[in-house]
Short mmCIF file of C-alpha atoms in Angstrom, two decimals:
data_model
loop_
_atom_site.label_atom_id
_atom_site.label_comp_id
_atom_site.label_asym_id
_atom_site.label_seq_id
_atom_site.Cartn_x
_atom_site.Cartn_y
_atom_site.Cartn_z
CA MET A 1332 0.00 0.00 0.00
CA SER A 1333 1.01 3.60 -0.34
CA ILE A 1334 0.15 7.05 0.89
CA GLY A 1335 -0.89 9.77 -1.51
CA ILE A 1336 -2.75 13.06 -1.83
CA ILE A 1337 -6.02 13.37 -3.72
CA ILE A 1338 -8.76 15.97 -3.93
CA ASP A 1339 -11.49 15.23 -1.42
CA GLU A 1340 -14.89 15.12 -3.15
CA PRO A 1341 -13.67 15.94 -6.68
CA ARG A 1342 -16.14 17.89 -8.83
CA ASN A 1343 -14.74 17.26 -12.30
CA GLU A 1344 -12.43 14.98 -14.27
CA LYS A 1345 -9.35 17.14 -13.64
CA GLU A 1346 -9.90 16.95 -9.90
CA LYS A 1347 -10.55 13.20 -10.10
CA LEU A 1348 -7.18 12.72 -11.81
CA PHE A 1349 -5.25 14.79 -9.26
CA PHE A 1350 -2.83 12.55 -7.39
CA VAL A 1351 0.43 13.28 -5.59
CA PRO A 1352 2.32 10.23 -4.37
CA VAL A 1353 3.74 10.57 -0.86
CA ALA A 1354 5.41 7.26 0.05
CA THR A 1355 4.96 3.54 0.29
CA GLU A 1356 3.84 2.32 3.72
CA GLU A 1357 7.32 0.89 4.29
CA VAL A 1358 9.16 4.11 3.45
CA PHE A 1359 6.65 6.18 5.39
CA SER A 1360 7.05 4.04 8.50
CA ARG A 1361 10.81 3.73 8.24
CA TYR A 1362 11.69 7.34 7.48
CA TRP A 1363 8.76 9.75 7.63
CA LEU A 1364 7.41 8.55 10.97
CA LYS A 1365 10.87 8.35 12.48
CA ALA A 1366 11.54 11.95 11.42
CA SER A 1367 8.12 13.02 12.70
CA ASN A 1368 8.74 11.44 16.09
CA GLU A 1369 12.20 12.94 16.48
CA LEU A 1370 10.97 16.37 15.35
CA GLN A 1371 7.75 16.08 17.40
CA LEU A 1372 5.55 16.92 14.42
CA SER A 1373 1.78 16.79 14.65
CA TRP A 1374 0.45 16.62 11.05
CA ILE A 1375 2.80 14.23 9.24
CA PRO A 1376 2.07 11.19 11.48
CA ILE A 1377 -1.66 11.54 10.74
CA PHE A 1378 -0.97 11.05 7.02
CA GLU A 1379 -0.61 7.34 7.73
CA THR A 1380 -4.20 6.92 8.87
CA GLY A 1381 -5.64 9.58 6.58
CA ILE A 1382 -6.78 13.16 7.02
CA VAL A 1383 -8.60 15.88 5.10
CA ILE A 1384 -6.68 19.14 4.95
CA GLU A 1385 -7.84 22.63 4.01
CA LYS A 1386 -6.00 25.69 2.72
CA GLU A 1387 -5.75 27.13 6.23
CA ASP A 1388 -3.74 24.04 7.28
CA MET A 1389 -1.22 24.50 4.50
CA PRO A 1390 1.41 26.73 6.20
CA VAL A 1391 2.03 24.37 9.12
CA ILE A 1392 1.94 21.29 6.88
CA LEU A 1393 4.44 22.81 4.45
CA LYS A 1394 6.67 23.73 7.38
CA GLU A 1395 6.54 20.15 8.70
CA LEU A 1396 7.30 18.77 5.22
CA GLN A 1397 10.32 21.06 4.97
CA LEU A 1398 11.53 19.90 8.39
CA VAL A 1399 11.18 16.27 7.31
CA LYS A 1400 13.13 17.03 4.14
CA GLU A 1401 15.95 18.58 6.17
CA TRP A 1402 15.91 15.62 8.58
CA MET A 1403 16.25 13.20 5.64
CA ARG A 1404 19.42 14.96 4.47
CA ASP A 1405 21.09 14.31 7.81
CA HIS A 1406 19.70 10.88 8.71
CA VAL A 1407 19.16 8.73 5.61
CA ARG A 1408 22.40 6.90 4.84
CA SER A 1409 21.50 5.46 1.45
CA VAL A 1410 22.18 8.17 -1.11
CA ASP A 1411 19.65 6.75 -3.60
CA THR A 1412 16.93 6.53 -0.96
CA ARG A 1413 17.68 10.03 0.31
CA ILE A 1414 17.57 11.50 -3.20
CA ASP A 1415 14.28 9.72 -3.97
CA ILE A 1416 12.65 10.92 -0.76
CA GLU A 1417 13.94 14.48 -1.20
CA LYS A 1418 12.61 14.62 -4.77
CA ARG A 1419 9.24 13.37 -3.57
CA LEU A 1420 9.14 15.92 -0.75
CA THR A 1421 10.03 18.74 -3.15
CA TYR A 1422 7.21 17.65 -5.47
CA ILE A 1423 4.72 17.51 -2.57
CA ILE A 1424 5.79 20.93 -1.26
CA GLU A 1425 5.29 22.39 -4.75
CA SER A 1426 1.99 20.58 -5.45
CA ILE A 1427 0.02 21.45 -2.32
CA PRO A 1428 -0.08 25.23 -2.90
CA LYS A 1429 -1.07 24.67 -6.54
CA ALA A 1430 -4.00 22.50 -5.45
CA PHE A 1431 -5.17 25.18 -3.03
CA GLU A 1432 -5.30 27.87 -5.73
CA ASP A 1433 -8.98 26.94 -5.70
CA GLU A 1434 -9.95 28.01 -2.18
CA SER A 1435 -12.82 25.54 -1.98
CA ILE A 1436 -10.58 22.49 -2.49
CA LYS A 1437 -9.93 20.09 0.32
CA LEU A 1438 -7.21 17.48 0.04
CA TYR A 1439 -7.22 13.99 1.43
CA VAL A 1440 -3.85 12.66 2.51
CA GLY A 1441 -3.68 8.98 3.32
#
C-alpha cells in the first residue's frame, strides 16, 4: 500500500485525476514517521491513517514537510533513498499550494 494526496470530493475529471504520491507504507514508516517522532511533528504522522486538509492548514503542513526534508538529508544513509525521498518531498511541497489555488478544495492525505 502507499500514501498519496487526492482531492477530497472531486467535482470534475481534472480533480478526479489529481494525485500526488507521498510514500509507500514501508518508506513512510521507516523514514517519515521516524523523522516526525524525532521532530515532534503533529500533522505528518496523521498522514498514515488519513486526514482531510484545508487551505488554512497549508502553512504548518508545508513547514513540517520542509523539516522532514531537512531531517532526511542528515539521517538517511542510502544516497539513492535520500535523493528519492527528497525529490518526492520537493514535489509535494510544490503541489500542495497549486491545489489550493482553488480556495474551496480540500485534500485527502492517506
